[in-house]
Amino acid sequence: RPLVERVMRRQHEACRQADALIGTLLGMVAAREYVEAHPIPYAVSMVLPASRTRAFPSPILPNNPPPGSPLNLLSHLFIERFASLATGWGANLYRRACLGLPPRPPLAYPHRAAHGRPIPWLFAHSPAVVPHPADWPLTHHTTGYWFVDTDPDWQPPPDLAAFLEAGPPPVYIGFGSMAGRDSAALTRLVVEALDRAGQRGVLLTRWGGMTTTGMPDNIRAADLPDTIFALEGCPHDWLFPRMAAVVHHAGAGTTAAGLRAGVPTIPVPFMGDQPFWANRVAALGVGPQPIPRGQLTTERLAYAIRIAVEHEGIRQRAAALGKTIRAEDGVGTAVAVLEREFSAFCSRK
């Protein structure tokens, strides 16, 4: 409770003097309550298509119902109720302590309307990846991804540039912050899988997803085979287009970067919304079937890498999807929506 109270008070201070608010997944509770007490324009932005629909299940559930399942809508309603219960006490704490408002009912889901009008929702993913559902309201907008491009003057480390020039495009393997219990064992697994697949590799070791610490001498960072490069970090928009395929945890942002690059994706989901994006990769035919982290083996990963790199259909579909995504202007579309929605709000005041 003390932590939540501090967070709510800091968010309240951040909202002061705002002309408008955009609530994200982690900030929409305080933002929604603030605009009830202050009549300013408000919108929700999401990197997940997490709004009720019959078209697909909630991406927040770890195990998704099959496509077309009658459980799709139920899964969204369940998440709404769960979110209301999980955040309701914190919202009411904020309403009492900072806003002087009466408490909400325990199961109230207030993110549909504010000031007596529907709240605009912006979904920062490509409609080519998750098509805009026909049963979403007119105030829901699928804008396309919101990318932040690397400075065009950015240069890679000389040793990375030399590695890329020394042979055919490698396979990127990185799992972000998804460390697991034994990072060294995970690194050994992917090194062996690359060897069995006959592919060069770039390994991301930042954040503990993989590590070369505590590994046998023959696969420490300094002693990796010359077909593998250990990398602590590199901008995805620069690196991924230079890869033969990308292997990752299927987080929303990394999936977007891989699809934009137009190269095959091999998803290894760990948790959260990652199975949802992994299943979208497979459904779009731009990568092999996902390998959940608990089922990841050297043999399965090596086979998936060979399929992704050698399957002409997968490569062609990935390239076509990447071209479509690169032609979109997600940020420009989002700005236009916000200007239109916020102007309409101000004109009705």
Short mmCIF file of C-alpha atoms in Angstrom, two decimals:
data_model
loop_
_atom_site.label_atom_id
_atom_site.label_comp_id
_atom_site.label_asym_id
_atom_site.label_seq_id
_atom_site.Cartn_x
_atom_site.Cartn_y
_atom_site.Cartn_z
CA ARG A 1 0.00 0.00 0.00
CA PRO A 2 2.74 2.59 0.76
CA LEU A 3 4.29 1.91 -2.64
CA VAL A 4 0.98 2.30 -4.49
CA GLU A 5 0.25 5.50 -2.60
CA ARG A 6 3.65 6.97 -3.57
CA VAL A 7 3.14 5.99 -7.21
CA MET A 8 -0.35 7.51 -7.29
CA ARG A 9 0.85 10.77 -5.73
CA ARG A 10 3.73 11.04 -8.20
CA GLN A 11 1.39 10.35 -11.11
CA HIS A 12 -0.97 12.97 -9.73
CA GLU A 13 1.83 15.55 -9.67
CA ALA A 14 2.79 14.60 -13.24
CA CYS A 15 -0.79 15.24 -14.39
CA ARG A 16 -0.99 18.76 -12.93
CA GLN A 17 -1.32 21.55 -15.50
CA ALA A 18 -1.80 19.01 -18.33
CA ASP A 19 -3.92 20.16 -21.27
CA ALA A 20 -4.71 16.52 -22.12
CA LEU A 21 -3.78 13.04 -20.93
CA ILE A 22 -2.92 9.76 -22.64
CA GLY A 23 -3.09 6.76 -20.37
CA THR A 24 -0.88 3.75 -21.05
CA LEU A 25 -1.38 0.20 -19.78
CA LEU A 26 0.39 1.00 -16.49
CA GLY A 27 -0.76 4.59 -16.20
CA MET A 28 -4.40 4.46 -17.25
CA VAL A 29 -5.76 3.91 -13.73
CA ALA A 30 -4.47 7.19 -12.31
CA ALA A 31 -5.03 9.06 -15.60
CA ARG A 32 -8.66 7.97 -15.83
CA GLU A 33 -9.38 9.01 -12.27
CA TYR A 34 -7.63 12.35 -12.75
CA VAL A 35 -9.74 13.32 -15.76
CA GLU A 36 -12.91 12.63 -13.79
CA ALA A 37 -11.98 15.48 -11.51
CA HIS A 38 -10.47 17.66 -14.26
CA PRO A 39 -12.42 18.03 -17.53
CA ILE A 40 -9.56 17.72 -20.02
CA PRO A 41 -9.28 15.49 -23.14
CA TYR A 42 -8.24 11.92 -22.47
CA ALA A 43 -7.23 8.90 -24.57
CA VAL A 44 -5.86 5.42 -23.92
CA SER A 45 -2.85 4.05 -25.79
CA MET A 46 -1.95 0.36 -25.91
CA VAL A 47 0.79 -1.73 -27.49
CA LEU A 48 -1.55 -4.73 -27.08
CA PRO A 49 -4.95 -5.18 -28.77
CA ALA A 50 -6.44 -5.57 -25.31
CA SER A 51 -10.04 -4.52 -25.78
CA ARG A 52 -13.09 -6.74 -25.87
CA THR A 53 -13.79 -8.41 -29.20
CA ARG A 54 -14.98 -11.71 -30.62
CA ALA A 55 -12.21 -11.69 -33.24
CA PHE A 56 -9.34 -12.89 -31.01
CA PRO A 57 -8.66 -13.68 -27.34
CA SER A 58 -7.19 -11.34 -24.78
CA PRO A 59 -3.43 -11.09 -25.41
CA ILE A 60 -2.86 -10.84 -21.66
CA LEU A 61 -3.94 -14.43 -20.97
CA PRO A 62 -1.02 -16.90 -21.07
CA ASN A 63 -3.03 -19.59 -22.88
CA ASN A 64 -5.08 -18.25 -25.76
CA PRO A 65 -8.31 -19.92 -26.97
CA PRO A 66 -8.10 -21.12 -30.59
CA PRO A 67 -9.04 -18.64 -33.37
CA GLY A 68 -12.78 -18.13 -33.71
CA SER A 69 -13.47 -19.56 -30.27
CA PRO A 70 -16.63 -18.36 -28.48
CA LEU A 71 -14.32 -17.91 -25.49
CA ASN A 72 -12.61 -14.93 -27.12
CA LEU A 73 -15.05 -12.32 -25.84
CA LEU A 74 -15.23 -14.08 -22.47
CA SER A 75 -11.44 -13.87 -22.13
CA HIS A 76 -11.54 -10.09 -22.56
CA LEU A 77 -14.39 -9.71 -20.08
CA PHE A 78 -12.48 -11.84 -17.58
CA ILE A 79 -9.38 -9.63 -17.88
CA GLU A 80 -11.51 -6.50 -17.45
CA ARG A 81 -13.04 -7.87 -14.24
CA PHE A 82 -9.68 -9.07 -12.98
CA ALA A 83 -8.09 -5.68 -13.69
CA SER A 84 -10.94 -3.91 -11.90
CA LEU A 85 -10.47 -6.05 -8.81
CA ALA A 86 -6.66 -5.79 -8.91
CA THR A 87 -6.52 -2.00 -9.32
CA GLY A 88 -9.77 -0.89 -7.69
CA TRP A 89 -8.40 -0.43 -4.19
CA GLY A 90 -5.47 1.61 -5.50
CA ALA A 91 -7.79 3.72 -7.64
CA ASN A 92 -10.04 4.38 -4.68
CA LEU A 93 -7.03 5.25 -2.51
CA TYR A 94 -6.05 7.82 -5.14
CA ARG A 95 -9.60 9.13 -5.46
CA ARG A 96 -9.83 9.74 -1.71
CA ALA A 97 -6.28 10.98 -1.05
CA CYS A 98 -5.74 13.24 -4.05
CA LEU A 99 -9.02 13.95 -5.80
CA GLY A 100 -11.66 14.09 -3.09
CA LEU A 101 -13.92 11.73 -5.06
CA PRO A 102 -16.16 8.98 -3.67
CA PRO A 103 -14.99 5.37 -4.18
CA ARG A 104 -15.91 3.31 -7.22
CA PRO A 105 -17.75 -0.02 -7.04
CA PRO A 106 -15.28 -2.96 -6.86
CA LEU A 107 -16.02 -4.29 -10.36
CA ALA A 108 -16.39 -0.96 -12.17
CA TYR A 109 -14.40 -0.76 -15.43
CA PRO A 110 -14.26 3.00 -16.08
CA HIS A 111 -12.06 2.95 -19.18
CA ARG A 112 -14.91 2.99 -21.69
CA ALA A 113 -16.16 6.52 -21.16
CA ALA A 114 -15.19 9.80 -19.52
CA HIS A 115 -17.13 13.06 -19.25
CA GLY A 116 -20.14 11.20 -20.64
CA ARG A 117 -18.34 10.42 -23.92
CA PRO A 118 -16.54 7.31 -25.21
CA ILE A 119 -12.79 7.33 -24.55
CA PRO A 120 -10.62 7.14 -27.71
CA TRP A 121 -8.31 4.13 -27.72
CA LEU A 122 -5.15 4.00 -29.84
CA PHE A 123 -3.57 0.62 -30.57
CA ALA A 124 0.08 0.90 -31.58
CA HIS A 125 0.33 -2.20 -33.75
CA SER A 126 0.01 -2.83 -37.45
CA PRO A 127 -3.39 -3.83 -38.87
CA ALA A 128 -1.41 -6.16 -41.12
CA VAL A 129 -0.33 -8.08 -37.98
CA VAL A 130 -3.60 -7.92 -36.01
CA PRO A 131 -6.50 -6.85 -38.26
CA HIS A 132 -8.81 -4.22 -36.82
CA PRO A 133 -11.86 -6.09 -35.43
CA ALA A 134 -15.22 -5.29 -36.99
CA ASP A 135 -16.88 -5.23 -33.56
CA TRP A 136 -14.63 -2.55 -32.08
CA PRO A 137 -16.32 0.85 -31.61
CA LEU A 138 -15.53 3.82 -33.86
CA THR A 139 -13.44 5.35 -31.07
CA HIS A 140 -10.93 2.45 -31.34
CA HIS A 141 -8.08 3.16 -33.76
CA THR A 142 -5.39 0.74 -35.00
CA THR A 143 -2.68 3.20 -35.96
CA GLY A 144 0.30 1.08 -36.92
CA TYR A 145 3.47 0.68 -34.86
CA TRP A 146 5.14 3.64 -33.15
CA PHE A 147 8.81 3.21 -33.99
CA VAL A 148 11.69 5.35 -32.77
CA ASP A 149 14.36 5.18 -35.45
CA THR A 150 18.06 5.12 -34.70
CA ASP A 151 20.09 8.21 -35.53
CA PRO A 152 21.19 7.78 -39.17
CA ASP A 153 24.74 8.74 -38.13
CA TRP A 154 24.93 5.85 -35.66
CA GLN A 155 27.77 3.43 -36.41
CA PRO A 156 28.09 -0.16 -35.18
CA PRO A 157 31.12 -1.26 -33.18
CA PRO A 158 33.96 -2.12 -35.57
CA ASP A 159 34.12 -5.75 -34.44
CA LEU A 160 30.40 -6.23 -35.11
CA ALA A 161 30.69 -4.63 -38.56
CA ALA A 162 33.65 -6.87 -39.34
CA PHE A 163 31.75 -9.98 -38.24
CA LEU A 164 28.75 -9.15 -40.43
CA GLU A 165 30.98 -8.54 -43.44
CA ALA A 166 32.92 -11.79 -42.93
CA GLY A 167 30.15 -14.15 -44.00
CA PRO A 168 26.48 -14.68 -44.84
CA PRO A 169 23.77 -13.03 -42.71
CA PRO A 170 23.69 -14.59 -39.24
CA VAL A 171 20.74 -15.53 -37.02
CA TYR A 172 20.00 -13.17 -34.13
CA ILE A 173 19.15 -14.80 -30.80
CA GLY A 174 18.13 -12.72 -27.80
CA PHE A 175 15.53 -12.96 -25.06
CA GLY A 176 15.64 -9.46 -23.58
CA SER A 177 15.13 -9.52 -19.82
CA MET A 178 13.71 -13.06 -19.82
CA ALA A 179 16.57 -14.59 -17.84
CA GLY A 180 15.16 -17.86 -16.53
CA ARG A 181 16.88 -19.86 -13.82
CA ASP A 182 20.05 -20.82 -15.72
CA SER A 183 21.26 -18.24 -18.21
CA ALA A 184 24.48 -20.11 -18.92
CA ALA A 185 22.57 -23.30 -19.82
CA LEU A 186 20.32 -21.29 -22.15
CA THR A 187 23.38 -19.86 -23.87
CA ARG A 188 24.92 -23.31 -24.29
CA LEU A 189 21.65 -24.50 -25.82
CA VAL A 190 21.50 -21.76 -28.44
CA VAL A 191 25.21 -22.08 -29.32
CA GLU A 192 24.74 -25.80 -29.94
CA ALA A 193 21.52 -25.18 -31.90
CA LEU A 194 23.28 -22.73 -34.22
CA ASP A 195 26.06 -25.24 -34.77
CA ARG A 196 23.59 -28.01 -35.64
CA ALA A 197 21.69 -25.70 -37.98
CA GLY A 198 24.93 -24.71 -39.70
CA GLN A 199 24.29 -20.99 -39.13
CA ARG A 200 26.32 -18.05 -37.91
CA GLY A 201 24.81 -16.24 -34.95
CA VAL A 202 24.61 -12.97 -33.04
CA LEU A 203 23.79 -13.47 -29.35
CA LEU A 204 22.34 -10.71 -27.22
CA THR A 205 23.71 -11.12 -23.70
CA ARG A 206 22.39 -7.92 -22.07
CA TRP A 207 19.89 -7.97 -19.15
CA GLY A 208 20.64 -11.57 -18.18
CA GLY A 209 18.64 -13.24 -20.94
CA MET A 210 21.82 -15.09 -21.84
CA THR A 211 25.31 -14.92 -20.40
CA THR A 212 28.81 -16.13 -21.11
CA THR A 213 29.70 -15.97 -17.41
CA GLY A 214 30.26 -19.31 -15.71
CA MET A 215 30.32 -21.25 -18.97
CA PRO A 216 32.94 -23.79 -20.04
CA ASP A 217 36.12 -22.30 -21.46
CA ASN A 218 35.29 -23.28 -25.04
CA ILE A 219 32.16 -21.11 -25.10
CA ARG A 220 33.13 -18.10 -23.05
CA ALA A 221 32.69 -14.78 -24.83
CA ALA A 222 36.40 -14.57 -25.66
CA ASP A 223 36.47 -18.14 -26.95
CA LEU A 224 33.22 -18.41 -28.91
CA PRO A 225 33.63 -19.94 -32.35
CA ASP A 226 34.25 -17.37 -35.04
CA THR A 227 30.76 -18.10 -36.35
CA ILE A 228 29.15 -16.51 -33.28
CA PHE A 229 29.31 -12.93 -32.05
CA ALA A 230 28.31 -11.98 -28.47
CA LEU A 231 26.62 -8.58 -28.34
CA GLU A 232 25.55 -6.53 -25.31
CA GLY A 233 23.23 -4.25 -27.28
CA CYS A 234 22.47 -2.84 -30.71
CA PRO A 235 19.51 -0.92 -32.21
CA HIS A 236 17.02 -3.41 -33.61
CA ASP A 237 16.15 -1.27 -36.61
CA TRP A 238 19.80 -1.35 -37.69
CA LEU A 239 20.62 -4.95 -36.76
CA PHE A 240 17.55 -7.00 -37.70
CA PRO A 241 17.49 -6.22 -41.45
CA ARG A 242 21.03 -7.64 -41.61
CA MET A 243 19.97 -10.98 -40.12
CA ALA A 244 18.86 -14.20 -41.82
CA ALA A 245 16.25 -14.68 -39.07
CA VAL A 246 15.55 -13.46 -35.53
CA VAL A 247 14.95 -15.67 -32.49
CA HIS A 248 13.42 -13.89 -29.50
CA HIS A 249 10.90 -14.00 -26.66
CA ALA A 250 8.07 -12.49 -28.76
CA GLY A 251 7.59 -9.37 -26.69
CA ALA A 252 5.45 -6.74 -28.40
CA GLY A 253 8.34 -4.39 -29.24
CA THR A 254 10.87 -6.99 -30.37
CA THR A 255 8.23 -8.74 -32.47
CA ALA A 256 7.37 -5.43 -34.14
CA ALA A 257 11.04 -4.74 -34.91
CA GLY A 258 11.56 -8.21 -36.38
CA LEU A 259 8.46 -8.05 -38.56
CA ARG A 260 9.38 -4.56 -39.77
CA ALA A 261 12.82 -5.84 -40.81
CA GLY A 262 11.17 -8.35 -43.14
CA VAL A 263 13.10 -11.39 -41.92
CA PRO A 264 11.66 -14.66 -40.54
CA THR A 265 10.85 -14.74 -36.82
CA ILE A 266 11.36 -17.72 -34.51
CA PRO A 267 9.32 -17.00 -31.36
CA VAL A 268 10.25 -18.50 -27.98
CA PRO A 269 7.58 -17.06 -25.66
CA PHE A 270 8.17 -17.01 -21.91
CA MET A 271 5.14 -15.30 -20.34
CA GLY A 272 2.48 -12.58 -20.49
CA ASP A 273 1.44 -11.39 -23.94
CA GLN A 274 4.34 -13.21 -25.63
CA PRO A 275 2.33 -16.34 -26.60
CA PHE A 276 -0.20 -14.07 -28.33
CA TRP A 277 2.44 -12.43 -30.55
CA ALA A 278 4.16 -15.78 -31.11
CA ASN A 279 0.90 -17.26 -32.37
CA ARG A 280 0.39 -14.26 -34.68
CA VAL A 281 3.84 -14.88 -36.20
CA ALA A 282 2.90 -18.46 -36.98
CA ALA A 283 -0.59 -17.55 -38.24
CA LEU A 284 0.90 -15.00 -40.64
CA GLY A 285 3.32 -17.60 -41.97
CA VAL A 286 6.38 -15.45 -41.29
CA GLY A 287 8.00 -17.95 -38.97
CA PRO A 288 7.74 -21.54 -37.72
CA GLN A 289 5.50 -22.65 -34.89
CA PRO A 290 6.41 -21.10 -31.51
CA ILE A 291 8.61 -23.01 -29.10
CA PRO A 292 7.49 -22.15 -25.55
CA ARG A 293 10.47 -21.63 -23.27
CA GLY A 294 9.60 -24.71 -21.22
CA GLN A 295 9.76 -26.85 -24.38
CA LEU A 296 12.94 -25.34 -25.82
CA THR A 297 15.61 -27.90 -26.69
CA THR A 298 18.70 -27.82 -28.87
CA GLU A 299 17.03 -30.07 -31.43
CA ARG A 300 13.82 -28.04 -31.65
CA LEU A 301 15.62 -24.73 -31.95
CA ALA A 302 18.03 -26.05 -34.59
CA TYR A 303 15.11 -27.40 -36.63
CA ALA A 304 13.20 -24.11 -36.34
CA ILE A 305 16.26 -22.14 -37.43
CA ARG A 306 16.71 -24.35 -40.51
CA ILE A 307 13.03 -23.97 -41.41
CA ALA A 308 13.08 -20.20 -40.98
CA VAL A 309 16.25 -19.68 -42.99
CA GLU A 310 15.60 -22.19 -45.78
CA HIS A 311 11.81 -22.10 -46.32
CA GLU A 312 11.24 -19.87 -49.33
CA GLY A 313 7.57 -19.25 -48.52
CA ILE A 314 8.36 -18.04 -45.00
CA ARG A 315 11.10 -15.76 -46.29
CA GLN A 316 8.86 -14.28 -48.98
CA ARG A 317 5.93 -13.68 -46.62
CA ALA A 318 8.24 -12.10 -44.04
CA ALA A 319 9.72 -9.77 -46.66
CA ALA A 320 6.25 -8.76 -47.92
CA LEU A 321 4.96 -8.08 -44.40
CA GLY A 322 8.04 -6.03 -43.61
CA LYS A 323 7.47 -3.90 -46.71
CA THR A 324 3.85 -3.30 -45.64
CA ILE A 325 4.82 -2.29 -42.11
CA ARG A 326 7.58 0.03 -43.30
CA ALA A 327 5.05 1.83 -45.52
CA GLU A 328 2.81 2.60 -42.54
CA ASP A 329 3.04 5.80 -40.51
CA GLY A 330 1.85 4.76 -37.08
CA VAL A 331 3.04 7.89 -35.31
CA GLY A 332 1.50 10.20 -37.94
CA THR A 333 -1.79 8.33 -37.79
CA ALA A 334 -1.83 8.50 -33.98
CA VAL A 335 -1.14 12.24 -34.01
CA ALA A 336 -3.96 12.82 -36.51
CA VAL A 337 -6.39 10.80 -34.39
CA LEU A 338 -5.46 12.66 -31.22
CA GLU A 339 -5.78 16.06 -32.89
CA ARG A 340 -9.20 15.13 -34.23
CA GLU A 341 -10.49 13.57 -30.99
CA PHE A 342 -9.10 16.27 -28.70
CA SER A 343 -10.31 19.09 -30.93
CA ALA A 344 -13.78 17.55 -30.93
CA PHE A 345 -13.69 17.35 -27.13
CA CYS A 346 -12.69 21.00 -26.81
CA SER A 347 -15.38 22.13 -29.25
CA ARG A 348 -18.07 20.37 -27.19
CA LYS A 349 -17.02 21.87 -23.86
#
